[in-house]
PDB file of C-alpha atoms in Angstrom:
ATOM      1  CA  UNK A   1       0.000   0.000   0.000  1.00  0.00           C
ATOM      2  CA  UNK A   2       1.393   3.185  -0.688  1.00  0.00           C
ATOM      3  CA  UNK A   3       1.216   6.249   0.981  1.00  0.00           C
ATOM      4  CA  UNK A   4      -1.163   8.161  -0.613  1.00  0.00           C
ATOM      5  CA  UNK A   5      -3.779   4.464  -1.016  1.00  0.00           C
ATOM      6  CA  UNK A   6      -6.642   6.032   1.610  1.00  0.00           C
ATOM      7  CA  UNK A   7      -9.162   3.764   0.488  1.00  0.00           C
ATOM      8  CA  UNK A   8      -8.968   1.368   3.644  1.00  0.00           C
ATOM      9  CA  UNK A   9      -8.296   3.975   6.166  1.00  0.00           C
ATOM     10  CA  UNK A  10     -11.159   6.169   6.174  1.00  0.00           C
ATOM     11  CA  UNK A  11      -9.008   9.412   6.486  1.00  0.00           C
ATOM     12  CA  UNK A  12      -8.262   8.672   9.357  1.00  0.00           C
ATOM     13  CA  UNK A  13     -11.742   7.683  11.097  1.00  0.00           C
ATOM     14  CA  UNK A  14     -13.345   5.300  12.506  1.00  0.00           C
ATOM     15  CA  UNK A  15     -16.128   2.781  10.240  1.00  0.00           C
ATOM     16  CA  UNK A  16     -18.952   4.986  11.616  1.00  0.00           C
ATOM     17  CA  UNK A  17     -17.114   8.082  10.909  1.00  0.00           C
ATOM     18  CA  UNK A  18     -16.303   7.398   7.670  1.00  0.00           C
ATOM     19  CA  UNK A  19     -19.821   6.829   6.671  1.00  0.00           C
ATOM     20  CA  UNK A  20     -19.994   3.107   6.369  1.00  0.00           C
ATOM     21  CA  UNK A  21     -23.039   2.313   7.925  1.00  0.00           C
ATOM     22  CA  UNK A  22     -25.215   4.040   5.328  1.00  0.00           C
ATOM     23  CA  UNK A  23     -25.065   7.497   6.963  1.00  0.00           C
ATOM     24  CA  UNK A  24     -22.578   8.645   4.714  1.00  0.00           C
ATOM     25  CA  UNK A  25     -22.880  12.598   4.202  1.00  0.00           C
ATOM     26  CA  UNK A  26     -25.434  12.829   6.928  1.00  0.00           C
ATOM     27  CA  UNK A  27     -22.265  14.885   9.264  1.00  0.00           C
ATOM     28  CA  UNK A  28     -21.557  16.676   6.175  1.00  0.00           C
ATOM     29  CA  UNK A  29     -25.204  18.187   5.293  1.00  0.00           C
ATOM     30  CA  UNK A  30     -25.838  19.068   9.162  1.00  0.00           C
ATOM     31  CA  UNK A  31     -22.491  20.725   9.128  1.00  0.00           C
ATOM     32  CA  UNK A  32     -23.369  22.609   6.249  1.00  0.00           C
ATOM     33  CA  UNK A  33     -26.883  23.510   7.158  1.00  0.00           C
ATOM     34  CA  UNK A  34     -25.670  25.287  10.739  1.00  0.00           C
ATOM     35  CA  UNK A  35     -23.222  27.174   7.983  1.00  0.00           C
ATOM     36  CA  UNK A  36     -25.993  28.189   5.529  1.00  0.00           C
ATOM     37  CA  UNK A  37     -27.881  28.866   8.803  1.00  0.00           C
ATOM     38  CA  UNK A  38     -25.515  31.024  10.496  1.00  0.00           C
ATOM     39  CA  UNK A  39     -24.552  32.807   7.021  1.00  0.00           C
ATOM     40  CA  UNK A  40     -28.001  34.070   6.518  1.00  0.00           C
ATOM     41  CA  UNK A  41     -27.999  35.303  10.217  1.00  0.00           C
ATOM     42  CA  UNK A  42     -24.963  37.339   9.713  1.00  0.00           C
ATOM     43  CA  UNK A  43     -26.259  38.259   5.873  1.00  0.00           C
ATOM     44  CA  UNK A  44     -29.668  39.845   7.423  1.00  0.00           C
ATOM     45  CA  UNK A  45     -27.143  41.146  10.728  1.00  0.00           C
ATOM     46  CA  UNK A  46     -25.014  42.642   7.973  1.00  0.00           C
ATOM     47  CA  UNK A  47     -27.933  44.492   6.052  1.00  0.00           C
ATOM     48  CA  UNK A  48     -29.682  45.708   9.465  1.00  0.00           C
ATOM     49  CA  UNK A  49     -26.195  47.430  10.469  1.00  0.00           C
ATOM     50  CA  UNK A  50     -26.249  48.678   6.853  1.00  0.00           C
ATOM     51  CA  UNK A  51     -29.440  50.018   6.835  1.00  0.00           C
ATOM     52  CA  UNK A  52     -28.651  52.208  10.285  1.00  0.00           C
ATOM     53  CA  UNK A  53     -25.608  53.214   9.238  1.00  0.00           C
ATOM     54  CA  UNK A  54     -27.788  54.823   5.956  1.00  0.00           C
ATOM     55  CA  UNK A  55     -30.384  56.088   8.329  1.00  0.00           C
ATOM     56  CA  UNK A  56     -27.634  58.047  10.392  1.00  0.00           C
ATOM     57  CA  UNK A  57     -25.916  59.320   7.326  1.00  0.00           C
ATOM     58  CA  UNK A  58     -28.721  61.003   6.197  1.00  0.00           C
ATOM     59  CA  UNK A  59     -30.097  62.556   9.405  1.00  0.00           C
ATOM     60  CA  UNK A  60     -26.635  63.783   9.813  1.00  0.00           C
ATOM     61  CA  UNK A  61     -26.564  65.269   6.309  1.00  0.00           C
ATOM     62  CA  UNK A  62     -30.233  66.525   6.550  1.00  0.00           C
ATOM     63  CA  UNK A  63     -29.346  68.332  10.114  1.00  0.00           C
ATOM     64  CA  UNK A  64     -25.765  69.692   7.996  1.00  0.00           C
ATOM     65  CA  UNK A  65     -28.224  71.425   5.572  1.00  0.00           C
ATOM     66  CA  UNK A  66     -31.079  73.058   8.561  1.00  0.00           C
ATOM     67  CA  UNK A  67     -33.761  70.089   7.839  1.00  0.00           C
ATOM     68  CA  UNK A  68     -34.910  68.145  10.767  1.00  0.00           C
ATOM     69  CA  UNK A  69     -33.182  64.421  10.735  1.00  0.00           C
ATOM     70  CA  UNK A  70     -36.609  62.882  11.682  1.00  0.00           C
ATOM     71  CA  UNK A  71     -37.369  63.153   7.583  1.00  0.00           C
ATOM     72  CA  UNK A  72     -34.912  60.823   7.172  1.00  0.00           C
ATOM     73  CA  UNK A  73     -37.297  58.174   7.465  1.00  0.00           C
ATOM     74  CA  UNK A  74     -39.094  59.719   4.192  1.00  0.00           C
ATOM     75  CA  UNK A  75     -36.094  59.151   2.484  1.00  0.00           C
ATOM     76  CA  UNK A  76     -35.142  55.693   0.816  1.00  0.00           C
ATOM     77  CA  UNK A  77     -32.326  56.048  -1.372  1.00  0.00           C
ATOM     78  CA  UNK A  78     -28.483  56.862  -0.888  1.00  0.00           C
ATOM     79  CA  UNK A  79     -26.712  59.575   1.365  1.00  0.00           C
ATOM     80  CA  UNK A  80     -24.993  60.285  -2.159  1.00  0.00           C
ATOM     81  CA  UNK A  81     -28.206  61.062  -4.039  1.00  0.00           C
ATOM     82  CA  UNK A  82     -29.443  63.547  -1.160  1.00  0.00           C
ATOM     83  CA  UNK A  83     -29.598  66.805  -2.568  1.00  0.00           C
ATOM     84  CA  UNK A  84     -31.335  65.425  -5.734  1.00  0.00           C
ATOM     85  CA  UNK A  85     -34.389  64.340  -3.651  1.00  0.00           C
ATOM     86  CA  UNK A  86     -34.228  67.727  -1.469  1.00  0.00           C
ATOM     87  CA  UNK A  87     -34.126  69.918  -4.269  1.00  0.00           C
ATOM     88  CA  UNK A  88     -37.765  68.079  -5.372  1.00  0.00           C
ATOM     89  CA  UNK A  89     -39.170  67.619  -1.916  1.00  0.00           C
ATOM     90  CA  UNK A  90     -37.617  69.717   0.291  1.00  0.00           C
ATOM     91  CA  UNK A  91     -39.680  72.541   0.618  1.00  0.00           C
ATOM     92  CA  UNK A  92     -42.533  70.015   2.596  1.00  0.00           C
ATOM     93  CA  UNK A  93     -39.704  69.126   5.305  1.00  0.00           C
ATOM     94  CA  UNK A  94     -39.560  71.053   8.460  1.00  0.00           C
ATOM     95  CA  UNK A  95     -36.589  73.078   9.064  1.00  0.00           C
ATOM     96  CA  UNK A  96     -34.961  73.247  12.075  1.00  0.00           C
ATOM     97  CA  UNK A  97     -34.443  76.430  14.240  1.00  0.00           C
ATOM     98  CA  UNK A  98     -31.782  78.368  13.824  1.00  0.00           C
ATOM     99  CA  UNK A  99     -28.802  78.037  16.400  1.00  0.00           C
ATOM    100  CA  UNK A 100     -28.790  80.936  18.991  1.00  0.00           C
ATOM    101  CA  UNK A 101     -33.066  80.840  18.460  1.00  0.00           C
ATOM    102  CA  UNK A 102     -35.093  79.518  21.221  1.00  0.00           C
ATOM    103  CA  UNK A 103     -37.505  77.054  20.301  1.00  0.00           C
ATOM    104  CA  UNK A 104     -40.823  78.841  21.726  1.00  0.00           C
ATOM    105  CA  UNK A 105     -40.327  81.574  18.284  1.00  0.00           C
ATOM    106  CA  UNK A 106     -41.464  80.537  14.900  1.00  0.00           C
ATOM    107  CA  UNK A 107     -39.507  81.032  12.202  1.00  0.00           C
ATOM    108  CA  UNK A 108     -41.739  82.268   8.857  1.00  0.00           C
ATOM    109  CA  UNK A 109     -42.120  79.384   6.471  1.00  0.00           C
ATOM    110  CA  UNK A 110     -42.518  79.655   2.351  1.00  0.00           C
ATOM    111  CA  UNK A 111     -42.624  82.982   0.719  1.00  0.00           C
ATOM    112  CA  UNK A 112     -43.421  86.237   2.270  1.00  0.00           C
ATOM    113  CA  UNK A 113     -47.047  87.044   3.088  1.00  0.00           C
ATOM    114  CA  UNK A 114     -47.279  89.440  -0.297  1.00  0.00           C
ATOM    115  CA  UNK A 115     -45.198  90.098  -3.113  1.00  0.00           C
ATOM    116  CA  UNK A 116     -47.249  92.791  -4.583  1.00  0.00           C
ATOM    117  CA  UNK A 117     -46.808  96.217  -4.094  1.00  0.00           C
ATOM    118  CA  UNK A 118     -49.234  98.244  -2.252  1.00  0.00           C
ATOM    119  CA  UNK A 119     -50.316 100.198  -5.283  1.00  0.00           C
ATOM    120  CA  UNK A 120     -50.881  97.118  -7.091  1.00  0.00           C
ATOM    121  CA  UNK A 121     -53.047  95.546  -3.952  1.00  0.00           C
ATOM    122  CA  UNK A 122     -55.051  98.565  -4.359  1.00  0.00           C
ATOM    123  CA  UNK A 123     -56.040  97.896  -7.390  1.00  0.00           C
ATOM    124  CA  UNK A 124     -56.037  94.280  -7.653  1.00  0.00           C
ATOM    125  CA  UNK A 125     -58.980  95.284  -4.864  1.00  0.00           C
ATOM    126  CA  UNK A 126     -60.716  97.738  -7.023  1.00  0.00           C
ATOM    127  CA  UNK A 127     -60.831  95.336  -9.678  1.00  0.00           C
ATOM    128  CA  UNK A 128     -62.476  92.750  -7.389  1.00  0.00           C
ATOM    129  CA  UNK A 129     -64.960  95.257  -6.046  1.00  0.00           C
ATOM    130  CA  UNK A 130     -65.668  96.251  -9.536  1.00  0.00           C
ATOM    131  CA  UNK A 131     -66.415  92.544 -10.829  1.00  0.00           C
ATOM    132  CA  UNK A 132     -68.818  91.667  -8.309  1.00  0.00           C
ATOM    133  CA  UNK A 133     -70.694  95.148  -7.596  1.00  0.00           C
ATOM    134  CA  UNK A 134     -74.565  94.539  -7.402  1.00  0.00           C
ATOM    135  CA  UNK A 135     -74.475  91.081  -7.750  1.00  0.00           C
ATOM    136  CA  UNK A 136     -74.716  88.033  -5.152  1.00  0.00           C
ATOM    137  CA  UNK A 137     -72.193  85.163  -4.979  1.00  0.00           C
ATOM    138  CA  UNK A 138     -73.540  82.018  -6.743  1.00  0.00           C
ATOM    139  CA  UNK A 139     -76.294  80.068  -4.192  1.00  0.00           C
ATOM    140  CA  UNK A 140     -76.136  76.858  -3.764  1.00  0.00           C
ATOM    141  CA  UNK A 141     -75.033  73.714  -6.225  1.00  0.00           C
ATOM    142  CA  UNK A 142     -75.010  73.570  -9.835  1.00  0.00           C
ATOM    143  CA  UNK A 143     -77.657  70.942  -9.716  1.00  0.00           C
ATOM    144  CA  UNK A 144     -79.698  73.551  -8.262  1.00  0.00           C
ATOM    145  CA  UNK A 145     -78.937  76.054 -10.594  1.00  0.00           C
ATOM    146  CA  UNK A 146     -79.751  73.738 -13.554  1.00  0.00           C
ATOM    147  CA  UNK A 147     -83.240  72.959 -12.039  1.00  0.00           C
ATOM    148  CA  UNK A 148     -84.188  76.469 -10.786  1.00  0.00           C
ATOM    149  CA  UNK A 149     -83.297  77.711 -14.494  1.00  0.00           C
ATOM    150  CA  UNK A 150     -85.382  74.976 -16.230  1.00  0.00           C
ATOM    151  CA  UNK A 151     -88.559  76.138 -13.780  1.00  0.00           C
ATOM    152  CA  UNK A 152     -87.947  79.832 -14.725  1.00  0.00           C
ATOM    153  CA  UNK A 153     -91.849  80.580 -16.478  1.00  0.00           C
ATOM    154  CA  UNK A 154     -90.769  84.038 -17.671  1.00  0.00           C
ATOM    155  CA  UNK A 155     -87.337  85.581 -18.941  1.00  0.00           C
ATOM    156  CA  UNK A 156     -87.579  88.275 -15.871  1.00  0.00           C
ATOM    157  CA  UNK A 157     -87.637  85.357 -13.869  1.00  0.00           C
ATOM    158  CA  UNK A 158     -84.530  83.176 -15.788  1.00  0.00           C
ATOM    159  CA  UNK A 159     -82.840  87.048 -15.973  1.00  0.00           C
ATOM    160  CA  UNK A 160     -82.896  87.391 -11.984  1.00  0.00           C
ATOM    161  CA  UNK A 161     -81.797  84.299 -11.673  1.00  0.00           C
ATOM    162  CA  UNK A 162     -78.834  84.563 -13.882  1.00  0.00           C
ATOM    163  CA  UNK A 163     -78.215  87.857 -12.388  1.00  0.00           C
ATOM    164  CA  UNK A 164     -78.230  86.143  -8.528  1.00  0.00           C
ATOM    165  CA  UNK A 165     -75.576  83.845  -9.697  1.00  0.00           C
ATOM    166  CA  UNK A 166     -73.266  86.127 -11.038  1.00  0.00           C
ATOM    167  CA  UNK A 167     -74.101  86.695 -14.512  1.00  0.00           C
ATOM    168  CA  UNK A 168     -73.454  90.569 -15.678  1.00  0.00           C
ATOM    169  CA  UNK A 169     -75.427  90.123 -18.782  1.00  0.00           C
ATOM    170  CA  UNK A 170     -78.517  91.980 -19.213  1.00  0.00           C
ATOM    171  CA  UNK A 171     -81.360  89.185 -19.731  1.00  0.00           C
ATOM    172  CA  UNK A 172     -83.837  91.680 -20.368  1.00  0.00           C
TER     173      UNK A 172
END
């Protein structure tokens, strides 16, 4: 027998070892299902501490740029790709206070409460005033409308009520 002839000697094991009693492969399988087993507890370990370490990224980089890091649960994409989703959606995210600002003040959100000058306001209003002088806001639904028009018997009565929902047409 030579030195590399293993065929009688089992590796080194004994008969049951070795597999000879018809359980050959059984130690092998178990072995390799605690592996598999174990390697898809560190796999879904692994994407957990992944998924934190993603989560902490961004709150960091969304309390860098004055947003509150609780949004960073709206956001499921890379730290990298940040700015691209704040530039879409970052105007609906509450900002955080400025630093030296106590918390009990509130800080004016969005644009400021008019753009228009007050020369235009006034006559944005005179125009407004103008439109609707003499004549009542529309009453109730357009359902109503539709039937109170079709049960008008004369014109003065379809006229007033065209005129009492906001019609500046003279019927008459």
């Amino acid at each position: 027998m030579s030195e590399y002839d293993f065929e009688d000697e089992g590796f080194g094991l004994s008969a049951e070892e070795s597999g000879q009693n018809g359980k050959q492969g059984n130690g092998l399988r178990q072995y390799l299902d605690e592996i598999s087993t174990q390697l898809k507890e560190m796999r879904a370990e692994n994407a957990a501490l992944k998924a934190e370490k993603t989560r902490v990224d961004v709150e960091t980089a969304l309390k860098a740029k004055g947003y509150a890091p609780a949004a960073a649960g709206l956001y499921t994409g890379t730290p990298d790709k940040l700015d691209d989703w704040l530039t879409a959606n970052g105007g609906a995210l509450a900002k955080l206070a400025p630093e030296g600002q106590e918390s009990g003040e509130v800080t004016p959100q969005g644009p400021p409460a008019t753009t228009v000058s007050a020369t235009d306001q006034a006559q944005m209003q005179r125009m407004q005033e103008a439109g609707t002088q003499g004549v009542l806001p529309p009453q109730g639904s357009e359902a109503e409308l539709a039937q109170a028009l079709k049960n008008a018997k004369t014109p003065a009565e379809f006229a007033e009520i065209m005129r009492a929902n906001g019609s500046q047409h003279n019927w008459t």
